[in-house]
């Protein structure tokens, strides 16, 4: 019948076969022939039904050992190809003809295919086609209720395509976007919100902070679609992304989830001001903050938006709204502080309002309210200042009489000024920002550093800077500066330099001139240390050779120098000139900052103790910079080599005269450098505001004289002088000449090191420099300044246990 084109008879016969023997291994083959017959002569409805029967047969007998051998595979392949191929053919036809009936059939075929063959290689592609069919049907549905359901189905279908992840990136992008648009169409979301009532039009709306309302399932799914788009689409179009964020925020806002909405509105205003939804976001954000009664934050946003001139250029209505809110917010903020008992903040805000326009009609009232809040907050001095200003500026105002009465009470309480000031400072610390987050974050930094979690402390601090830097520049500068101590503690010197350079670039003005001075000095110190390729000695880039001094002056080995072996033989190592240059530039900036007087005058500290502490730190680093700037001259002084080949034996008069001339030239140069270097360090010795560096400079002065004498004592006796027939006389003449010059210099170094210890005792300050002075005195004059040497036994003693504490029960 099939071969003869008699479809009807063929279908009847195959169905009869299946009725008689429905468990026959060929039952699927018979149904496939029915499908073939229908495809050649049946209606579309019949063709779809028979294909669905074929798929149903396969799913019914799958794995049941009915379709044995190749019959089960043939059945699966025929069922898949029939549904797949006919669906694709009709899909293309329906898209070109827009025949909705055909789209219905395609939907059925794709649906049965996806359900029956979930592991098919092209399942994801068919899912995409299925979603596309749902979209087309929704797009051409006239019935509004039916269209809503179709848009939902299309959105869900496209979501499934994205989550399967088995299609190309392009189809994932399209599907994610289509899912969002589908939900927007289903919920009939309009881009522009309806007119928002003002507080004057609907005051009840703003009386109480709204409670978040439940979000229905449809809107929840739409929020999920937005998240899917953001999560799955790489490099989304900025315009689309702004839309997504706005629609998400709209759903939250409409259901009074104002915290979540505000985060998104704020994000749009920060990152997408070029998009049209930024204007809507601004209005909704301000409305939300007003309803949440977060007037200070609303005022901050108003100030921020008013600073965006280009953005407000063509938004006259919004500009007028912002100016109106600006005036309202300031007054409302002051009132809110008073209502909740934050009286000092209330006084501050009223004073801020007054300072914005001292000629305002209500200026006298603003001054009076400010003074009243200060007085209630026990800030008597500030209250007096406000009331005095009121009486001076507005002597005839009615409120001035009340202010005079209050002034009498406040001056009567002036004896308690210290206690009041202390409470005001405490209040300022506790309520200065009006929000707890910055203080909480600062506490987190404190605890992090306390437990040694430096990296997290750095991250917390940088987050504080990012989050609050624009609104709290001074606190941000303090936080940024504090990170330097962490890098220094960890020994990360390159990171320290980079960080301080970043601080100087971004926070030099906010942090104050004293911290800029310190930053330059610390950078210079690191670069100076790094410029030396060796470890050095006592901060100088040198190699030192010496033997330990013996109490009775013995010398080890044969005599090759005039002085004792304990004399220091110094070899200067060349520093990296680039790093030296950069270091000195920073030291110079630090010194200039101190010398022009701005550091002391412009330090902004909370109290006298903090002011003195900051001044002391600035003085310390100024002195450090002076010290390091002298170090280059000191090392140049050390590098003056003793002339070789001298011979002062009077038997060779001509050679002795030339040697004497060279020797005197060396003495002259070394002496000049010694004098200039000593003078530079002496100025620092007299700088009593930094005792650490005063002692260090005194130690260096001792080292200058010591090096001069050691250069003479350690100068090698020339071989031709110490050997030969008259070596004893020649050596004696050579050493007498050097020792004659060296001994007074050694005496000077002893005096200088002694002065160093005297300074240390006088200033009550003992450090590594005072220890150096004590140590060198023991090396130069061990008989006069013996170095203490103690032997300590190993700490092996163990106390016996006298009592054992009972074990603590472990709690669940």
Coordinates of N, CA and C in Angstrom, one line a residue, residues 13-216:
X13 N -3.6 -0.8 7.9 CA -3.0 -2.1 8.0 C -2.0 -2.2 9.1
X14 N -1.1 -1.1 9.2 CA 0.0 -1.1 10.2 C -0.6 -1.0 11.6
X15 N -1.7 -0.2 11.7 CA -2.3 -0.1 13.0 C -2.9 -1.4 13.5
X16 N -3.5 -2.1 12.5 CA -4.1 -3.4 12.8 C -3.0 -4.4 13.3
X17 N -1.8 -4.3 12.6 CA -0.7 -5.2 13.1 C -0.3 -4.8 14.5
X18 N -0.2 -3.6 14.8 CA 0.2 -3.2 16.1 C -0.9 -3.5 17.2
X19 N -2.1 -3.5 16.8 CA -3.2 -3.9 17.7 C -3.1 -5.4 18.0
X20 N -2.8 -6.2 17.0 CA -2.8 -7.6 17.1 C -1.5 -8.1 17.9
X21 N -0.4 -7.4 17.7 CA 0.9 -7.8 18.3 C 1.7 -6.6 18.8
X22 N 1.3 -5.9 19.8 CA 1.9 -4.6 20.2 C 3.3 -4.8 20.9
X23 N 3.6 -6.1 21.1 CA 5.0 -6.3 21.7 C 5.9 -6.9 20.7
X24 N 5.5 -6.8 19.5 CA 6.4 -7.4 18.4 C 7.6 -6.4 18.3
X25 N 8.8 -7.0 18.0 CA 10.0 -6.2 17.9 C 10.0 -5.3 16.7
X26 N 9.0 -5.4 15.8 CA 8.9 -4.5 14.7 C 7.8 -3.5 14.9
X27 N 7.3 -3.4 16.1 CA 6.2 -2.5 16.4 C 6.6 -1.0 16.1
X28 N 7.9 -0.7 16.4 CA 8.3 0.7 16.1 C 8.5 0.9 14.6
X29 N 8.9 -0.1 13.9 CA 9.1 0.0 12.5 C 7.7 0.2 11.8
X30 N 6.7 -0.5 12.3 CA 5.3 -0.4 11.8 C 4.8 1.1 12.0
X31 N 5.1 1.6 13.2 CA 4.6 3.0 13.5 C 5.4 4.0 12.6
X32 N 6.7 3.7 12.4 CA 7.5 4.6 11.5 C 6.9 4.6 10.1
X33 N 6.4 3.5 9.7 CA 5.8 3.4 8.3 C 4.5 4.2 8.3
X34 N 3.7 4.2 9.5 CA 2.6 5.0 9.6 C 2.9 6.5 9.5
X35 N 4.0 6.9 10.1 CA 4.5 8.3 10.0 C 4.8 8.6 8.6
X36 N 5.5 7.7 7.9 CA 5.9 8.0 6.5 C 4.7 8.1 5.6
X37 N 3.7 7.3 5.9 CA 2.4 7.4 5.1 C 1.7 8.7 5.4
X38 N 1.7 9.1 6.7 CA 1.0 10.4 7.0 C 1.8 11.6 6.4
X39 N 3.1 11.5 6.3 CA 3.9 12.6 5.8 C 3.6 12.8 4.3
X40 N 3.2 11.7 3.7 CA 2.9 11.8 2.2 C 1.4 12.1 1.9
X41 N 0.6 11.9 2.9 CA -0.8 12.1 2.6 C -1.7 12.6 3.7
X42 N -1.2 12.7 5.0 CA -2.0 13.1 6.1 C -2.0 14.6 6.3
X43 N -2.8 15.1 7.2 CA -2.9 16.5 7.6 C -1.8 16.8 8.6
X44 N -1.4 18.1 8.8 CA -0.4 18.4 9.8 C -0.7 17.8 11.2
X45 N -1.9 17.9 11.6 CA -2.3 17.4 12.9 C -2.0 15.9 13.0
X46 N -2.4 15.2 11.9 CA -2.2 13.7 11.9 C -0.7 13.4 11.9
X47 N 0.1 14.2 11.2 CA 1.5 14.0 11.1 C 2.2 14.2 12.5
X48 N 1.8 15.2 13.2 CA 2.3 15.5 14.5 C 1.9 14.4 15.5
X49 N 0.6 14.0 15.4 CA 0.2 12.9 16.3 C 0.9 11.6 16.1
X50 N 1.1 11.3 14.8 CA 1.8 10.0 14.6 C 3.3 10.0 15.0
X51 N 3.9 11.1 14.8 CA 5.3 11.3 15.3 C 5.3 11.2 16.8
X52 N 4.4 11.8 17.5 CA 4.4 11.7 18.9 C 4.1 10.3 19.4
X53 N 3.3 9.5 18.6 CA 3.1 8.1 18.9 C 4.4 7.3 18.8
X54 N 5.1 7.6 17.7 CA 6.3 6.9 17.5 C 7.3 7.2 18.6
X55 N 7.4 8.4 19.0 CA 8.3 8.7 20.1 C 7.8 8.1 21.4
X56 N 6.5 8.0 21.6 CA 5.9 7.4 22.8 C 6.2 5.9 22.8
X57 N 6.2 5.2 21.6 CA 6.5 3.8 21.6 C 8.0 3.6 22.0
X58 N 8.8 4.4 21.5 CA 10.3 4.2 21.8 C 10.5 4.4 23.3
X59 N 9.9 5.5 23.9 CA 10.0 5.7 25.4 C 9.4 4.6 26.2
X60 N 8.3 4.0 25.6 CA 7.6 2.9 26.4 C 8.4 1.7 26.4
X61 N 9.1 1.3 25.3 CA 9.8 0.1 25.3 C 11.3 0.2 25.5
X62 N 11.8 1.4 25.7 CA 13.2 1.6 25.9 C 13.7 0.8 27.1
X63 N 14.7 0.0 26.8 CA 15.3 -0.8 27.8 C 14.5 -2.0 28.4
X64 N 13.3 -2.3 27.7 CA 12.5 -3.4 28.2 C 12.7 -4.7 27.5
X65 N 13.7 -4.8 26.5 CA 14.0 -6.0 25.8 C 12.9 -6.5 24.9
X66 N 12.0 -5.5 24.5 CA 11.0 -5.8 23.5 C 11.6 -5.5 22.1
X67 N 12.2 -4.4 22.0 CA 12.8 -4.0 20.7 C 14.2 -4.5 20.7
X68 N 14.4 -5.8 20.4 CA 15.7 -6.5 20.4 C 16.6 -6.1 19.3
X69 N 17.9 -6.4 19.4 CA 18.8 -6.2 18.3 C 18.9 -4.8 17.9
X70 N 18.9 -4.6 16.6 CA 19.0 -3.2 16.1 C 17.7 -2.5 16.1
X71 N 16.6 -3.2 16.5 CA 15.3 -2.5 16.4 C 15.1 -1.4 17.3
X72 N 15.7 -1.5 18.5 CA 15.6 -0.4 19.5 C 16.3 0.9 19.0
X73 N 17.6 0.7 18.4 CA 18.3 1.8 17.9 C 17.7 2.4 16.7
X74 N 17.1 1.5 15.8 CA 16.4 2.0 14.7 C 15.2 2.9 15.1
X75 N 14.5 2.4 16.2 CA 13.3 3.1 16.7 C 13.7 4.4 17.2
X76 N 14.8 4.5 18.0 CA 15.3 5.8 18.6 C 15.6 6.8 17.4
X77 N 16.4 6.2 16.5 CA 16.9 7.1 15.4 C 15.7 7.6 14.5
X78 N 14.7 6.8 14.2 CA 13.6 7.2 13.4 C 12.7 8.2 14.2
X79 N 12.5 7.9 15.5 CA 11.7 8.9 16.3 C 12.4 10.2 16.4
X80 N 13.7 10.2 16.6 CA 14.4 11.5 16.7 C 14.4 12.3 15.4
X81 N 14.7 11.6 14.3 CA 14.8 12.2 13.0 C 13.4 12.7 12.6
X82 N 12.4 12.0 12.8 CA 11.0 12.4 12.4 C 10.6 13.7 13.1
X83 N 10.8 13.7 14.4 CA 10.4 14.9 15.2 C 11.3 16.1 14.9
X84 N 12.6 15.8 14.7 CA 13.6 16.9 14.5 C 13.4 17.5 13.1
X85 N 13.4 16.7 12.1 CA 13.4 17.2 10.7 C 12.1 17.9 10.4
X86 N 10.9 17.3 10.8 CA 9.7 18.0 10.5 C 9.6 19.3 11.3
X87 N 10.1 19.3 12.5 CA 10.0 20.5 13.3 C 10.8 21.6 12.7
X88 N 12.0 21.3 12.2 CA 12.9 22.3 11.6 C 12.2 22.8 10.3
X89 N 11.7 21.9 9.5 CA 11.1 22.3 8.2 C 9.9 23.3 8.5
X90 N 9.0 22.9 9.4 CA 7.9 23.8 9.7 C 8.3 25.0 10.4
X91 N 9.4 25.0 11.2 CA 9.9 26.2 11.8 C 10.3 27.2 10.8
X92 N 11.1 26.8 9.8 CA 11.5 27.8 8.8 C 10.3 28.3 8.0
X93 N 9.4 27.4 7.7 CA 8.2 27.8 7.0 C 7.3 28.8 7.8
X94 N 7.1 28.5 9.1 CA 6.3 29.4 9.9 C 6.9 30.8 10.1
X95 N 8.2 30.8 10.2 CA 8.9 32.1 10.4 C 8.7 33.0 9.2
X96 N 8.7 32.4 8.0 CA 8.5 33.2 6.8 C 7.0 33.5 6.5
X97 N 6.1 32.6 6.9 CA 4.7 32.8 6.6 C 4.0 33.4 7.8
X98 N 4.6 33.3 9.0 CA 3.9 33.8 10.2 C 2.6 33.1 10.4
X99 N 2.6 31.8 10.1 CA 1.4 31.0 10.3 C 1.4 30.4 11.7
X100 N 0.5 31.0 12.6 CA 0.6 30.6 14.0 C 0.2 29.2 14.2
X101 N -0.6 28.6 13.4 CA -1.0 27.2 13.6 C 0.2 26.3 13.4
X102 N 1.0 26.6 12.4 CA 2.2 25.9 12.1 C 3.2 26.0 13.3
X103 N 3.2 27.2 13.9 CA 4.1 27.4 15.1 C 3.6 26.5 16.2
X104 N 2.3 26.3 16.3 CA 1.8 25.4 17.4 C 2.3 24.0 17.2
X105 N 2.3 23.5 15.9 CA 2.8 22.2 15.7 C 4.3 22.1 16.0
X106 N 5.0 23.1 15.5 CA 6.5 23.1 15.8 C 6.8 23.0 17.3
X107 N 6.0 23.8 18.0 CA 6.2 23.8 19.5 C 6.0 22.4 20.1
X108 N 4.9 21.7 19.6 CA 4.7 20.4 20.1 C 5.8 19.4 19.7
X109 N 6.3 19.5 18.5 CA 7.4 18.6 18.1 C 8.7 18.9 18.9
X110 N 9.0 20.2 19.0 CA 10.2 20.5 19.8 C 10.1 20.1 21.3
X111 N 8.9 20.2 21.8 CA 8.7 19.9 23.2 C 8.8 18.4 23.4
X112 N 8.2 17.6 22.5 CA 8.3 16.1 22.7 C 9.8 15.7 22.5
X113 N 10.5 16.3 21.5 CA 11.9 16.0 21.3 C 12.7 16.2 22.5
X114 N 12.6 17.4 23.1 CA 13.4 17.8 24.2 C 13.2 16.9 25.4
X115 N 11.9 16.5 25.6 CA 11.5 15.7 26.8 C 12.0 14.2 26.6
X116 N 11.9 13.7 25.3 CA 12.2 12.3 25.1 C 13.7 12.1 24.9
X117 N 14.4 13.1 24.4 CA 15.8 12.8 24.1 C 16.7 13.9 24.8
X118 N 16.7 13.9 26.1 CA 17.5 14.9 26.9 C 19.0 14.9 26.6
X119 N 19.5 13.7 26.1 CA 21.0 13.6 25.9 C 21.3 13.7 24.4
X120 N 20.3 14.2 23.6 CA 20.6 14.3 22.2 C 21.6 15.4 22.0
X121 N 22.5 15.3 21.0 CA 23.6 16.2 20.8 C 23.1 17.6 20.4
X122 N 21.9 17.7 19.7 CA 21.4 19.0 19.3 C 20.2 19.4 20.3
X123 N 20.2 18.8 21.5 CA 19.1 19.2 22.4 C 19.1 20.6 22.7
X124 N 20.3 21.2 23.0 CA 20.3 22.6 23.4 C 19.9 23.5 22.3
X125 N 20.3 23.1 21.1 CA 19.9 23.9 19.9 C 18.4 23.9 19.7
X126 N 17.8 22.7 19.9 CA 16.4 22.6 19.7 C 15.7 23.4 20.8
X127 N 16.3 23.4 22.1 CA 15.7 24.2 23.1 C 15.7 25.7 22.7
X128 N 16.8 26.1 22.1 CA 16.8 27.5 21.6 C 15.7 27.7 20.6
X129 N 15.6 26.8 19.6 CA 14.5 26.9 18.6 C 13.1 26.9 19.3
X130 N 13.0 26.1 20.3 CA 11.7 26.0 21.0 C 11.4 27.4 21.6
X131 N 12.4 28.0 22.3 CA 12.2 29.3 22.9 C 11.9 30.3 21.9
X132 N 12.5 30.2 20.7 CA 12.3 31.2 19.7 C 10.8 31.1 19.2
X133 N 10.3 29.8 19.1 CA 8.9 29.6 18.7 C 8.0 30.3 19.7
X134 N 8.3 30.1 21.0 CA 7.5 30.7 22.1 C 7.5 32.2 22.0
X135 N 8.6 32.8 21.7 CA 8.7 34.2 21.5 C 7.9 34.7 20.3
X136 N 8.0 34.0 19.2 CA 7.2 34.4 18.0 C 5.7 34.3 18.3
X137 N 5.3 33.3 19.0 CA 3.9 33.1 19.3 C 3.4 34.3 20.2
X138 N 4.2 34.6 21.2 CA 3.8 35.7 22.1 C 3.8 37.0 21.4
X139 N 4.7 37.2 20.5 CA 4.8 38.5 19.7 C 3.6 38.7 18.9
X140 N 3.0 37.6 18.4 CA 1.8 37.8 17.5 C 0.5 37.4 18.2
X141 N 0.5 37.3 19.5 CA -0.8 37.0 20.2 C -1.5 38.3 20.5
X142 N -2.8 38.3 20.1 CA -3.6 39.5 20.3 C -4.2 39.5 21.7
X143 N -4.5 38.4 22.2 CA -5.2 38.3 23.5 C -4.1 38.6 24.6
X144 N -4.4 39.7 25.4 CA -3.4 40.2 26.3 C -3.1 39.1 27.4
X145 N -4.1 38.4 27.9 CA -3.8 37.5 29.0 C -3.0 36.3 28.4
X146 N -3.4 35.8 27.2 CA -2.7 34.7 26.6 C -1.2 35.1 26.3
X147 N -1.1 36.4 25.8 CA 0.3 36.9 25.4 C 1.2 36.9 26.7
X148 N 0.6 37.3 27.8 CA 1.4 37.3 29.1 C 1.9 35.9 29.4
X149 N 1.1 34.9 29.3 CA 1.5 33.5 29.6 C 2.6 33.1 28.6
X150 N 2.4 33.5 27.3 CA 3.4 33.1 26.3 C 4.7 33.8 26.5
X151 N 4.7 35.0 27.0 CA 6.0 35.7 27.2 C 6.7 35.1 28.4
X152 N 5.9 34.7 29.4 CA 6.5 33.9 30.6 C 7.2 32.7 30.1
X153 N 6.4 31.9 29.3 CA 7.0 30.6 28.8 C 8.2 30.9 27.9
X154 N 8.2 31.9 27.1 CA 9.4 32.2 26.3 C 10.6 32.6 27.2
X155 N 10.3 33.4 28.3 CA 11.4 33.8 29.2 C 12.0 32.6 29.9
X156 N 11.1 31.7 30.3 CA 11.6 30.5 31.0 C 12.4 29.6 30.1
X157 N 11.9 29.5 28.8 CA 12.6 28.6 27.8 C 14.0 29.2 27.5
X158 N 14.1 30.5 27.4 CA 15.4 31.0 27.1 C 16.3 30.9 28.3
X159 N 15.8 31.0 29.5 CA 16.6 30.8 30.7 C 17.2 29.4 30.7
X160 N 16.4 28.4 30.3 CA 16.9 27.0 30.3 C 18.0 26.9 29.3
X161 N 17.9 27.6 28.2 CA 19.0 27.5 27.2 C 20.3 28.0 27.8
X162 N 20.2 29.1 28.5 CA 21.4 29.7 29.1 C 22.0 28.8 30.1
X163 N 21.1 28.2 31.0 CA 21.6 27.4 32.1 C 22.2 26.0 31.6
X164 N 21.7 25.6 30.4 CA 22.3 24.3 29.8 C 23.7 24.6 29.4
X165 N 24.0 25.7 28.9 CA 25.4 26.1 28.5 C 25.9 25.3 27.3
X166 N 25.1 24.6 26.6 CA 25.6 23.8 25.5 C 25.5 24.4 24.1
X167 N 25.2 25.7 24.1 CA 25.1 26.4 22.8 C 26.3 27.4 22.7
X168 N 26.4 28.0 21.6 CA 27.5 29.0 21.4 C 27.4 30.2 22.3
X169 N 28.5 30.9 22.5 CA 28.5 32.1 23.3 C 27.5 33.1 22.8
X170 N 27.4 33.2 21.4 CA 26.4 34.2 20.8 C 25.0 33.8 21.2
X171 N 24.6 32.5 21.2 CA 23.3 32.1 21.5 C 23.0 32.3 23.0
X172 N 24.1 32.1 23.8 CA 23.9 32.3 25.3 C 23.6 33.8 25.5
X173 N 24.4 34.7 24.9 CA 24.1 36.1 25.0 C 22.7 36.5 24.6
X174 N 22.3 36.0 23.4 CA 20.9 36.3 22.9 C 19.9 35.7 23.8
X175 N 20.1 34.5 24.3 CA 19.1 33.9 25.1 C 18.9 34.6 26.5
X176 N 20.1 35.0 27.1 CA 20.0 35.7 28.3 C 19.3 37.0 28.2
X177 N 19.6 37.7 27.1 CA 18.9 39.0 26.9 C 17.4 38.8 26.6
X178 N 17.1 37.7 25.8 CA 15.7 37.4 25.5 C 14.9 37.1 26.7
X179 N 15.6 36.4 27.7 CA 14.9 36.0 28.9 C 14.5 37.2 29.7
X180 N 15.4 38.2 29.7 CA 15.1 39.5 30.4 C 13.9 40.2 29.7
X181 N 14.0 40.3 28.4 CA 13.0 41.0 27.7 C 11.6 40.3 27.8
X182 N 11.7 39.0 27.8 CA 10.5 38.2 27.9 C 9.7 38.5 29.2
X183 N 10.5 38.6 30.3 CA 9.9 38.9 31.6 C 9.4 40.4 31.6
X184 N 10.1 41.2 31.0 CA 9.7 42.6 30.9 C 8.3 42.8 30.2
X185 N 8.2 42.0 29.1 CA 7.0 42.0 28.3 C 5.9 41.4 29.1
X186 N 6.2 40.3 29.8 CA 5.2 39.6 30.6 C 4.6 40.5 31.7
X187 N 5.5 41.3 32.3 CA 5.1 42.1 33.4 C 4.8 43.5 33.0
X188 N 4.9 43.8 31.7 CA 4.5 45.1 31.1 C 5.3 46.2 31.8
X189 N 6.6 46.0 32.0 CA 7.4 47.0 32.7 C 7.7 48.2 31.8
X190 N 7.4 49.4 32.3 CA 7.7 50.6 31.6 C 9.0 51.2 32.1
X191 N 9.8 51.8 31.2 CA 11.1 52.3 31.6 C 11.0 53.5 32.5
X192 N 10.0 54.3 32.3 CA 10.0 55.5 33.2 C 8.9 55.3 34.3
X193 N 9.3 55.5 35.5 CA 8.4 55.3 36.6 C 7.3 56.3 36.6
X194 N 6.2 55.9 37.2 CA 5.1 56.9 37.3 C 5.5 58.1 38.2
X195 N 4.8 59.2 38.1 CA 5.2 60.3 38.9 C 5.2 60.0 40.4
X196 N 6.4 60.3 41.0 CA 6.6 60.1 42.4 C 6.0 61.2 43.2
X197 N 5.1 60.9 44.2 CA 4.5 62.0 44.9 C 5.6 62.7 45.8
X198 N 5.5 64.0 46.0 CA 6.4 64.7 46.9 C 5.9 64.5 48.3
X199 N 6.7 65.0 49.3 CA 6.4 64.9 50.7 C 5.2 65.8 51.0
X200 N 5.1 66.9 50.3 CA 4.0 67.8 50.5 C 2.7 67.2 50.0
X201 N 2.8 66.5 48.8 CA 1.6 65.9 48.2 C 1.1 64.7 49.0
X202 N 2.0 63.9 49.6 CA 1.6 62.7 50.3 C 2.5 62.5 51.6
X203 N 2.2 63.3 52.6 CA 3.1 63.3 53.8 C 3.1 62.0 54.5
X204 N 1.9 61.3 54.5 CA 1.9 60.0 55.2 C 2.9 59.0 54.7
X205 N 3.2 59.1 53.4 CA 4.1 58.1 52.8 C 5.5 58.2 53.4
X206 N 5.8 59.3 54.0 CA 7.2 59.5 54.5 C 7.2 59.6 56.0
X207 N 6.1 59.3 56.7 CA 6.1 59.4 58.1 C 6.8 58.3 58.8
X208 N 6.7 57.0 58.3 CA 7.3 55.9 58.9 C 8.2 55.2 57.8
X209 N 9.3 54.6 58.3 CA 10.2 53.8 57.4 C 9.4 52.6 56.9
X210 N 9.3 52.4 55.6 CA 8.5 51.3 55.1 C 9.2 49.9 55.4
X211 N 8.3 48.9 55.6 CA 8.7 47.6 55.7 C 8.8 46.9 54.3
X212 N 9.8 46.1 54.0 CA 9.9 45.5 52.7 C 8.7 44.5 52.5
X213 N 8.1 44.5 51.3 CA 7.0 43.7 51.0 C 7.5 42.5 50.3
X214 N 6.7 41.3 50.4 CA 7.1 40.1 49.6 C 7.1 40.4 48.1
X215 N 8.1 39.8 47.5 CA 8.2 39.9 46.0 C 7.5 38.6 45.4
X216 N 6.5 38.8 44.5 CA 5.8 37.7 43.9 C 6.7 36.9 43.1

